[in-house]
Coordinates of C-alpha atoms in Angstrom, one line a residue:
M1459 CA 30.2 -22.6 114.4
T1460 CA 28.2 -22.9 117.6
H1461 CA 29.7 -26.4 119.6
I1462 CA 28.7 -26.1 123.0
P1463 CA 30.9 -27.6 125.1
F1464 CA 30.8 -30.3 127.6
K1465 CA 29.3 -27.7 130.5
H1466 CA 27.7 -24.5 130.0
S1467 CA 24.6 -22.9 132.4
M1468 CA 21.5 -23.1 133.3
V1469 CA 18.5 -20.7 132.1
K1470 CA 15.1 -20.8 132.5
G1471 CA 12.7 -24.0 132.2
G1472 CA 10.4 -24.8 129.8
S1473 CA 6.7 -25.5 129.4
M1474 CA 4.1 -28.4 130.1
A1475 CA 2.6 -30.5 127.1
A1476 CA -0.8 -29.0 125.2
S1477 CA -4.0 -30.4 125.1
S1478 CA -5.0 -33.5 123.4
A1479 CA -6.6 -33.9 119.7
C1480 CA -6.2 -35.2 117.0
P1481 CA -2.8 -35.5 114.8
A1482 CA -2.1 -33.1 111.8
S1483 CA -2.0 -33.9 107.9
P1484 CA 1.0 -34.9 106.3
T1485 CA 3.0 -32.1 104.5
R1486 CA 5.5 -31.4 101.7
R1487 CA 8.6 -31.9 102.5
G1488 CA 12.0 -30.8 100.7
S1489 CA 14.8 -32.5 99.2
C1490 CA 18.4 -33.4 99.5
T1491 CA 21.4 -34.4 97.2
L1492 CA 24.1 -37.1 96.8
S1493 CA 26.8 -36.8 94.6
Y1494 CA 28.9 -39.6 93.9
S1495 CA 31.2 -41.3 91.3
N1496 CA 32.8 -44.3 90.4
S1497 CA 34.6 -45.7 87.5
S1498 CA 31.6 -47.5 86.0
S1499 CA 29.0 -44.3 87.2
A1500 CA 31.2 -41.2 86.6
G1501 CA 28.7 -38.1 87.9
S1502 CA 25.6 -40.0 89.2
T1503 CA 22.8 -37.8 90.8
E1504 CA 20.6 -39.7 93.6
S1505 CA 17.9 -36.7 95.6
F1506 CA 16.3 -38.1 98.1
P1507 CA 12.5 -38.2 97.6
S1508 CA 10.5 -34.4 98.2
D1509 CA 6.6 -36.0 97.8
T1510 CA 5.4 -36.7 100.8
S1511 CA 2.0 -38.1 99.0
C1512 CA 0.5 -40.8 101.4
G1513 CA 0.7 -44.3 100.6
D1514 CA -0.3 -45.8 97.0
S1515 CA -3.2 -44.9 94.8
E1516 CA -4.6 -48.8 96.3
S1517 CA -4.0 -48.0 100.0
V1518 CA -7.2 -47.0 101.7
I1519 CA -7.3 -46.5 105.6
D1520 CA -10.2 -45.9 108.4
S1521 CA -8.7 -42.9 110.1
S1522 CA -10.3 -44.4 113.0
P1523 CA -8.1 -44.8 116.3
D1524 CA -8.6 -48.9 116.6
D1525 CA -7.1 -49.2 112.8
L1526 CA -4.4 -46.4 112.9
D1527 CA -3.2 -48.2 116.2
Y1528 CA -3.5 -45.0 118.6
I1529 CA -3.3 -44.7 122.0
P1530 CA -5.8 -42.8 123.9
T1531 CA -5.0 -39.9 126.4
D1532 CA -8.0 -39.6 128.8
G1533 CA -10.4 -40.4 126.5
G1534 CA -9.0 -38.5 123.5
L1535 CA -6.8 -38.8 120.3
A1536 CA -2.9 -36.8 120.3
T1537 CA -1.7 -34.4 121.1
E1538 CA -2.2 -31.8 118.6
V1539 CA 0.4 -30.1 116.1
P1540 CA -0.1 -27.4 113.7
P1541 CA 1.0 -28.4 109.7
H1542 CA 4.9 -28.3 108.8
T1543 CA 4.0 -24.9 107.3
G1544 CA 7.7 -23.2 108.1
K1545 CA 10.7 -24.0 109.6
K1546 CA 11.1 -26.1 113.3
T1547 CA 13.7 -26.6 115.7
V1548 CA 15.1 -30.4 115.8
L1549 CA 16.8 -32.0 117.8
V1550 CA 18.9 -34.4 116.3
T1551 CA 20.6 -36.8 118.4
G1552 CA 23.7 -39.2 117.5
A1553 CA 23.7 -37.2 114.1
A1554 CA 28.1 -38.1 114.4
G1555 CA 26.4 -40.6 113.0
F1556 CA 25.4 -42.3 109.9
I1557 CA 21.7 -42.2 110.3
G1558 CA 21.5 -39.5 112.4
S1559 CA 23.8 -36.9 110.3
W1560 CA 21.9 -37.2 107.0
V1561 CA 18.6 -36.9 108.8
A1562 CA 20.2 -33.9 110.2
D1563 CA 21.2 -32.9 106.5
T1564 CA 17.9 -33.4 105.2
L1565 CA 15.8 -31.4 107.7
L1566 CA 18.3 -28.6 107.0
A1567 CA 18.3 -29.1 103.5
R1568 CA 14.4 -27.6 103.4
G1569 CA 14.6 -25.2 105.5
D1570 CA 14.6 -26.4 109.2
D1571 CA 17.6 -25.7 112.3
V1572 CA 19.2 -29.0 113.8
V1573 CA 20.3 -29.2 117.2
I1574 CA 23.1 -31.6 117.6
V1575 CA 23.4 -33.6 121.0
D1576 CA 25.7 -36.3 120.5
E1577 CA 28.6 -38.0 122.9
V1578 CA 30.8 -38.9 119.9
N1579 CA 31.7 -41.9 122.0
S1580 CA 34.4 -44.6 120.6
Y1581 CA 32.8 -47.3 119.2
Y1582 CA 33.8 -46.6 115.9
D1583 CA 36.8 -44.2 114.9
V1584 CA 35.9 -40.5 116.6
R1585 CA 37.0 -38.4 114.4
T1586 CA 34.9 -39.6 111.2
K1587 CA 31.8 -38.3 113.5
R1588 CA 33.7 -35.6 114.4
S1589 CA 33.7 -34.5 110.3
N1590 CA 30.4 -35.1 110.3
V1591 CA 29.6 -32.5 112.4
A1592 CA 31.7 -29.6 111.0
M1593 CA 30.6 -31.1 107.2
L1594 CA 27.0 -29.8 108.7
L1595 CA 28.7 -26.8 110.1
E1596 CA 30.7 -26.1 107.2
K1597 CA 27.2 -26.3 104.8
Y1598 CA 24.9 -24.9 106.9
G1599 CA 26.5 -22.2 109.1
P1600 CA 26.7 -22.3 113.0
N1601 CA 23.2 -20.0 113.1
R1602 CA 21.5 -23.0 111.6
V1603 CA 23.0 -25.5 113.6
K1604 CA 24.4 -25.7 116.8
F1605 CA 26.1 -29.0 118.3
F1606 CA 26.5 -30.4 122.1
E1607 CA 29.1 -33.0 123.2
G1608 CA 27.7 -34.9 126.1
D1609 CA 26.0 -38.2 127.7
L1610 CA 22.4 -37.9 126.8
C1611 CA 22.1 -39.8 130.6
D1612 CA 24.1 -36.4 132.2
A1613 CA 20.4 -34.9 132.8
P1614 CA 21.8 -30.9 133.9
F1615 CA 23.4 -31.0 130.4
I1616 CA 20.2 -32.7 128.5
T1617 CA 18.0 -30.7 130.5
R1618 CA 19.8 -27.7 130.0
I1619 CA 19.3 -27.9 126.2
F1620 CA 15.7 -28.8 125.8
E1621 CA 15.2 -25.1 128.7
T1622 CA 17.6 -22.6 125.8
E1623 CA 16.9 -24.3 122.8
G1624 CA 13.5 -23.9 122.4
V1625 CA 12.9 -27.9 121.4
E1626 CA 9.1 -29.4 120.5
W1627 CA 10.9 -31.8 117.4
V1628 CA 13.2 -34.3 118.7
V1629 CA 14.6 -37.3 116.3
H1630 CA 16.7 -39.4 118.5
M1631 CA 19.1 -41.9 116.9
A1632 CA 21.9 -41.4 119.0
A1633 CA 22.0 -45.4 120.1
R1634 CA 24.9 -47.8 121.3
A1635 CA 24.7 -50.1 117.8
G1636 CA 25.9 -53.8 117.8
V1637 CA 24.8 -57.3 118.8
R1638 CA 27.8 -59.2 119.1
P1639 CA 29.9 -56.3 121.1
S1640 CA 26.5 -56.2 123.9
I1641 CA 26.5 -59.9 124.2
E1642 CA 30.5 -58.4 125.8
D1643 CA 29.2 -55.5 127.8
P1644 CA 25.0 -55.3 128.6
F1645 CA 25.3 -52.5 130.7
V1646 CA 26.8 -50.4 128.6
Y1647 CA 23.7 -50.8 126.3
V1648 CA 20.9 -50.1 129.4
H1649 CA 22.9 -47.2 130.2
S1650 CA 23.5 -45.5 126.2
N1651 CA 20.0 -47.1 124.6
V1652 CA 17.4 -47.1 127.8
E1653 CA 18.6 -44.8 129.9
A1654 CA 18.7 -42.1 127.4
T1655 CA 15.5 -42.8 125.5
T1656 CA 13.8 -42.5 129.4
R1657 CA 15.8 -39.2 129.9
L1658 CA 14.2 -37.6 126.8
L1659 CA 11.2 -39.1 126.7
E1660 CA 10.8 -37.5 130.3
L1661 CA 12.1 -34.1 129.0
S1662 CA 10.0 -34.2 125.8
R1663 CA 6.7 -34.7 128.5
L1664 CA 7.5 -31.6 130.2
H1665 CA 8.2 -29.5 127.3
G1666 CA 5.4 -30.5 125.1
V1667 CA 7.6 -31.5 122.1
K1668 CA 5.4 -32.2 119.1
S1669 CA 6.7 -35.1 117.9
F1670 CA 9.3 -38.0 119.1
V1671 CA 10.7 -40.4 117.0
F1672 CA 13.0 -42.7 117.4
A1673 CA 15.9 -45.8 115.8
S1674 CA 14.7 -48.6 117.3
S1675 CA 15.5 -52.1 115.4
S1676 CA 14.9 -55.0 113.4
S1677 CA 16.3 -57.1 116.1
V1678 CA 13.7 -57.0 118.3
Y1679 CA 11.9 -59.9 115.7
G1680 CA 15.0 -62.2 117.4
G1681 CA 14.9 -65.5 115.3
S1682 CA 11.6 -65.4 114.3
Q1683 CA 10.6 -68.0 111.6
K1684 CA 8.6 -65.7 109.9
E1685 CA 9.0 -65.0 106.8
V1686 CA 7.7 -61.3 106.6
F1687 CA 8.4 -59.4 110.2
S1688 CA 4.9 -57.2 110.6
E1689 CA 4.9 -55.0 113.7
K1690 CA 1.9 -56.9 114.2
D1691 CA 3.6 -59.9 115.3
V1692 CA 5.0 -60.6 119.2
V1693 CA 8.4 -59.9 120.1
D1694 CA 8.5 -60.7 122.9
F1695 CA 11.5 -63.3 122.6
P1696 CA 15.2 -60.8 121.6
V1697 CA 18.9 -63.1 121.3
S1698 CA 20.8 -60.6 122.1
P1699 CA 20.9 -57.6 124.9
Y1700 CA 20.7 -55.0 121.9
A1701 CA 17.4 -56.5 120.7
A1702 CA 16.6 -56.3 124.7
T1703 CA 17.0 -52.7 125.0
K1704 CA 15.4 -51.8 121.8
K1705 CA 12.2 -53.5 122.7
S1706 CA 12.8 -51.7 126.3
C1707 CA 12.6 -48.8 124.3
E1708 CA 9.6 -48.8 122.3
L1709 CA 7.4 -49.9 125.7
M1710 CA 9.0 -47.4 127.6
A1711 CA 7.8 -44.6 124.6
H1712 CA 4.8 -46.3 124.6
T1713 CA 3.9 -45.7 128.1
Y1714 CA 4.5 -42.2 128.0
S1715 CA 2.7 -41.9 125.0
H1716 CA -0.1 -43.2 127.1
L1717 CA -0.4 -42.0 129.8
Y1718 CA 1.1 -38.1 128.2
G1719 CA -0.7 -38.0 125.0
L1720 CA 2.7 -38.2 123.8
N1721 CA 3.3 -38.8 119.8
I1722 CA 5.9 -40.7 119.7
A1723 CA 6.9 -43.0 116.4
G1724 CA 9.2 -46.4 116.8
L1725 CA 11.4 -46.5 114.2
R1726 CA 12.0 -51.1 113.0
F1727 CA 15.1 -50.2 110.9
F1728 CA 16.5 -53.0 108.2
T1729 CA 20.1 -52.7 107.9
V1730 CA 21.2 -49.9 106.9
Y1731 CA 23.9 -49.0 103.9
G1732 CA 25.3 -46.3 102.2
P1733 CA 27.7 -43.3 102.0
R1734 CA 29.0 -42.9 105.5
G1735 CA 27.9 -46.1 106.3
R1736 CA 29.1 -47.4 109.9
P1737 CA 32.7 -48.5 109.5
D1738 CA 31.5 -51.9 111.5
M1739 CA 28.9 -52.8 109.8
A1740 CA 29.3 -55.5 106.4
P1741 CA 28.8 -53.5 103.7
Y1742 CA 31.3 -51.0 104.4
K1743 CA 34.0 -53.5 106.3
F1744 CA 33.2 -56.3 102.9
I1745 CA 33.4 -53.4 100.7
D1746 CA 37.1 -51.9 102.1
L1747 CA 38.2 -55.8 102.5
V1748 CA 37.6 -56.5 99.4
A1749 CA 39.2 -54.0 97.8
R1750 CA 42.1 -53.5 99.3
G1751 CA 42.0 -57.4 98.7
Q1752 CA 42.2 -58.6 102.6
E1753 CA 39.8 -61.6 104.0
I1754 CA 36.2 -61.3 104.8
M1755 CA 34.6 -63.4 107.1
Q1756 CA 32.1 -65.2 106.8
F1757 CA 30.4 -66.0 109.1
G1758 CA 28.1 -69.5 108.9
D1759 CA 27.3 -70.8 104.8
G1760 CA 25.8 -67.2 103.3
S1761 CA 22.8 -68.9 103.3
T1762 CA 21.6 -66.0 106.1
S1763 CA 19.8 -62.7 104.4
R1764 CA 19.0 -59.3 105.4
D1765 CA 17.0 -56.7 104.7
Y1766 CA 19.4 -54.0 103.0
T1767 CA 17.6 -50.8 103.1
Y1768 CA 19.9 -47.8 101.2
I1769 CA 20.2 -44.6 103.4
S1770 CA 18.3 -42.3 101.7
D1771 CA 14.6 -44.3 102.4
I1772 CA 15.7 -44.7 105.2
V1773 CA 15.6 -41.2 106.0
D1774 CA 12.9 -40.5 103.9
G1775 CA 10.6 -42.9 106.5
V1776 CA 12.7 -40.8 109.5
V1777 CA 11.3 -37.3 108.3
R1778 CA 7.6 -38.7 106.8
S1779 CA 7.1 -40.5 110.5
L1780 CA 8.6 -36.9 112.1
D1781 CA 6.0 -34.6 110.0
R1782 CA 3.4 -36.6 110.6
P1783 CA 2.8 -37.2 113.9
A1784 CA 0.0 -39.7 115.5
G1785 CA -0.5 -41.6 119.2
Y1786 CA 2.0 -44.2 119.6
Q1787 CA 3.5 -45.6 116.2
I1788 CA 6.0 -48.2 115.1
Y1789 CA 7.3 -48.9 111.7
N1790 CA 9.0 -51.5 109.6
L1791 CA 11.4 -49.4 107.6
G1792 CA 13.4 -51.5 105.2
N1793 CA 13.2 -52.2 101.1
G1794 CA 11.0 -55.2 102.0
S1795 CA 13.8 -57.6 99.0
P1796 CA 16.2 -59.5 101.4
V1797 CA 19.6 -60.2 100.1
S1798 CA 21.5 -63.7 100.9
L1799 CA 24.9 -63.2 102.3
S1800 CA 26.6 -64.9 99.4
S1801 CA 24.7 -62.8 97.7
F1802 CA 25.7 -60.1 98.9
I1803 CA 29.1 -60.8 98.6
K1804 CA 28.9 -61.1 95.1
L1805 CA 27.0 -57.9 94.5
V1806 CA 30.2 -56.1 96.5
E1807 CA 32.9 -58.3 93.9
K1808 CA 31.0 -57.0 91.1
S1809 CA 30.7 -53.5 92.3
V1810 CA 34.8 -53.4 92.9
G1811 CA 36.0 -55.3 90.6
T1812 CA 38.1 -57.6 92.1
P1813 CA 37.1 -61.2 93.9
A1814 CA 36.5 -61.6 97.3
K1815 CA 39.5 -63.8 99.5
I1816 CA 36.3 -65.3 101.9
R1817 CA 36.9 -67.2 105.4
V1818 CA 34.1 -69.4 106.6
C1819 CA 33.3 -69.1 109.8
P1820 CA 30.4 -70.4 112.8
E1821 CA 28.0 -68.5 112.4
Q1822 CA 28.0 -65.8 115.1
P1823 CA 26.0 -66.5 119.0
G1824 CA 22.8 -63.3 118.6
D1825 CA 23.1 -63.6 114.7
V1826 CA 18.9 -64.0 113.4
P1827 CA 19.1 -66.0 110.5
R1828 CA 16.3 -63.9 108.3
T1829 CA 15.4 -60.0 108.5
C1830 CA 12.5 -59.3 105.8
A1831 CA 10.3 -55.9 106.7
D1832 CA 6.3 -55.6 106.0
I1833 CA 6.6 -52.3 105.2
S1834 CA 2.7 -51.5 104.5
K1835 CA 1.9 -49.9 107.5
A1836 CA 4.1 -46.9 106.6
R1837 CA 3.2 -47.3 102.7
A1838 CA 0.1 -46.5 103.9
M1839 CA 0.4 -44.2 107.1
L1840 CA 3.1 -42.1 106.1
G1841 CA 4.0 -42.7 101.8
Y1842 CA 7.0 -43.9 102.3
N1843 CA 8.5 -46.1 99.2
P1844 CA 11.4 -47.4 98.7
S1845 CA 13.1 -47.0 95.9
V1846 CA 16.6 -48.2 95.6
A1847 CA 17.7 -51.6 94.6
F1848 CA 20.5 -53.1 96.8
A1849 CA 22.0 -53.3 93.4
D1850 CA 22.1 -49.2 92.7
G1851 CA 22.5 -49.1 95.9
I1852 CA 26.1 -51.2 96.8
D1853 CA 27.2 -48.9 93.3
K1854 CA 26.6 -45.9 94.8
T1855 CA 28.4 -46.7 98.1
V1856 CA 31.6 -48.2 96.4
G1857 CA 31.1 -44.6 94.2
W1858 CA 31.3 -42.6 97.7
Y1859 CA 33.9 -45.5 98.5
Q1860 CA 36.4 -44.7 95.7
N1861 CA 36.1 -41.0 96.3
R1862 CA 36.9 -41.2 99.7
A1863 CA 40.1 -43.4 99.0
A1864 CA 41.0 -41.6 96.4
M1865 CA 41.0 -38.2 98.1
N1866 CA 42.6 -40.1 100.9
A1867 CA 45.9 -41.0 98.6
A1868 CA 45.4 -37.0 96.9
A1869 CA 46.3 -36.0 100.6
A1870 CA 49.1 -38.6 101.7
A1871 CA 50.6 -36.5 98.4
V1872 CA 49.8 -33.2 98.9
A1873 CA 51.5 -34.2 102.6
D1874 CA 54.5 -35.7 101.6
N1875 CA 54.9 -32.7 99.3
A1876 CA 54.5 -30.6 101.5
D1877 CA 56.8 -32.1 104.3
D1878 CA 60.0 -31.1 102.2
V1879 CA 60.4 -27.7 102.9
I1880 CA 57.9 -27.0 105.9
A1881 CA 59.3 -27.4 109.8
E1882 CA 58.3 -31.0 110.7
E1883 CA 56.4 -29.0 114.5
E1884 CA 53.5 -27.5 111.8
P1885 CA 50.7 -28.6 111.2
L1886 CA 50.9 -28.3 107.7
T1887 CA 48.9 -31.2 106.3
V1888 CA 45.9 -30.3 108.2
E1889 CA 46.1 -26.4 107.5
L1890 CA 46.8 -27.4 103.8
L1891 CA 43.3 -29.9 103.2
S1892 CA 41.4 -27.2 105.4
L1893 CA 42.7 -24.3 103.2
C1894 CA 41.9 -26.2 99.8
T1895 CA 38.6 -27.0 101.5
T1896 CA 37.6 -23.3 100.9
Q1897 CA 37.3 -20.7 97.6
A1898 CA 39.1 -18.7 98.7
A1899 CA 42.5 -21.0 98.6
A1900 CA 41.2 -21.9 95.0
G1901 CA 39.0 -20.1 93.1
R1902 CA 38.4 -21.9 90.6
A1903 CA 38.4 -25.0 91.8
R1904 CA 34.7 -25.8 93.8
S1905 CA 34.7 -25.8 97.3
M1906 CA 34.8 -29.0 98.9
S1907 CA 32.8 -30.3 102.5
C1908 CA 34.3 -30.8 105.5
A1909 CA 33.1 -34.5 105.4
S1910 CA 35.0 -34.8 101.6
A1911 CA 37.9 -32.9 103.7
S1912 CA 38.0 -35.5 106.2
A1913 CA 38.1 -38.3 103.9
L1914 CA 41.4 -36.1 103.0
D1915 CA 43.1 -36.4 106.1
M1916 CA 41.6 -38.3 109.2
D1917 CA 43.0 -35.1 111.8
F1918 CA 40.9 -32.5 109.5
C1919 CA 38.3 -33.2 111.7
D1920 CA 39.8 -32.3 115.2
S1921 CA 41.4 -29.1 113.7
I1922 CA 38.0 -27.7 111.8
L1923 CA 35.9 -27.2 114.9
P1924 CA 38.2 -24.8 117.0
K1925 CA 38.9 -23.5 113.6
A1926 CA 34.9 -22.1 112.9
M1927 CA 35.1 -20.3 115.7
M1928 CA 38.2 -18.1 114.6
S1929 CA 37.3 -14.6 112.8
Q1930 CA 37.1 -14.0 109.8
Q1931 CA 39.5 -12.2 109.9
Q1932 CA 42.6 -14.3 111.9
Q1933 CA 41.4 -17.0 108.8
Q1934 CA 41.6 -14.6 106.1
Q1935 CA 45.0 -13.9 107.7
Q1936 CA 45.9 -17.3 108.2
Q1937 CA 44.9 -18.7 104.5
Q1938 CA 47.2 -15.8 103.3
Q1939 CA 49.7 -17.1 105.5
L1940 CA 49.5 -20.7 104.4
S1941 CA 49.2 -19.8 100.7
A1942 CA 52.6 -18.1 100.6
T1943 CA 53.8 -21.1 102.5
A1944 CA 52.6 -23.5 100.5
A1945 CA 54.2 -21.4 97.7
D1946 CA 57.3 -21.1 98.7
G1947 CA 57.4 -25.0 99.1
G1948 CA 55.9 -25.9 95.2
V1949 CA 52.5 -26.7 96.4
N1950 CA 49.9 -26.6 93.8
L1951 CA 47.1 -25.7 95.8
E1952 CA 45.3 -25.3 92.7
R1953 CA 45.8 -28.3 91.3
A1954 CA 45.1 -30.5 94.4
S1955 CA 41.7 -28.9 95.0
R1956 CA 40.9 -29.3 91.4
T1957 CA 41.8 -32.8 92.1
M1958 CA 40.5 -33.3 95.9
S1959 CA 36.8 -30.9 95.5
Y1960 CA 34.1 -33.8 96.2
A1961 CA 29.9 -32.8 96.5
Y1962 CA 28.6 -35.4 99.3

């Protein structure tokens, strides 16, 4: 386990940026597999695309600076970056969150090493975030994953990471999200989004970062009445503090690329959804409420629409942009097929198998009526090609949700059984769940990732991080002790593990 606490010693400094030259050619990347099952499609598997050929066969680009929107640096183009041959060490901020954890997972799956920086704030349940980090550590090991917890605006903290970890590639996914909360507290959004991004840009300049990718948002398009949003559109009129901070980040990134020759890609995400999704976002929230028979709030008449984009498509675009540094670029990453709110609710009802209880509410300040991405630039320059239709993506997400709910129920059953025979002060639920995630506990059952285990018992993620620092001998001794204790209590660990094992 490599979990670096907030405060640690400072060591040597880094180097300055390299000279200017043309960007590298695109290269091939690996793949990541997501398994899920639900009542309608058990055992299905989706793989993140591994082919990274650029664009459609009809797409032809003149590679002149004007056509590619390069930002000249002292008369030249962008900082030269060698092709991706072998592993990178990539700093991924926000990797405890939804998109960031999938980006880190995909980079690690293809062979890169990842340095995670996340403040693990309480915008939503921190145990969910910690479980994502625990899953990555369990899956890839502490030699390939390092986790630093702290504020990106803390200069000594983030500077030490750049100085000690040899960071040359940055994927900045950390941000304070949410349109409506930004109206209530704009200052925290300026701090978490604008200040943090500026701090990372400055350190990237000082340490010769080869490619810097950051999360922008489709919210920068504001209340545009255009049918389709293009990167060439004027976006000077945001309608929420959140959107204003994202536009500010784009401007600051442009400035750093112009002044210092940094390769920077700003990615305007269009309503991302899928497994590990944020619980405050409509896809997860509506699935959860409909499944539990609770009321959902529909803001407006249901005619508003969003360009929902499945997580694997988004991550594919993120990694492609990292591998194709090209001066300063802005890319739309969406699906190109908006779905109305009323249609969205109907699809959730169909996939869950339960009618929704709907309460119609007034439209909310700061919300935009429609989003739809023009993804032609990302197709041409990155080879980006979203492939998951919304109905299929909802089915996949519901399948993940149902597995998660089933594991919660299984965990509760294990805990209830164990509580009958174990002293109340012993953390049995946590430890039994930890035990069930290892092959040693149930040799005939599959090993289960920490992310799945966290779904069984959210307290698990609070224990797995310090547990990973135990020696192997200590863990074996603890497992033997717990196995004996569980056997005395009549808990069938093999059956529990077989029931709860789940490939995330």
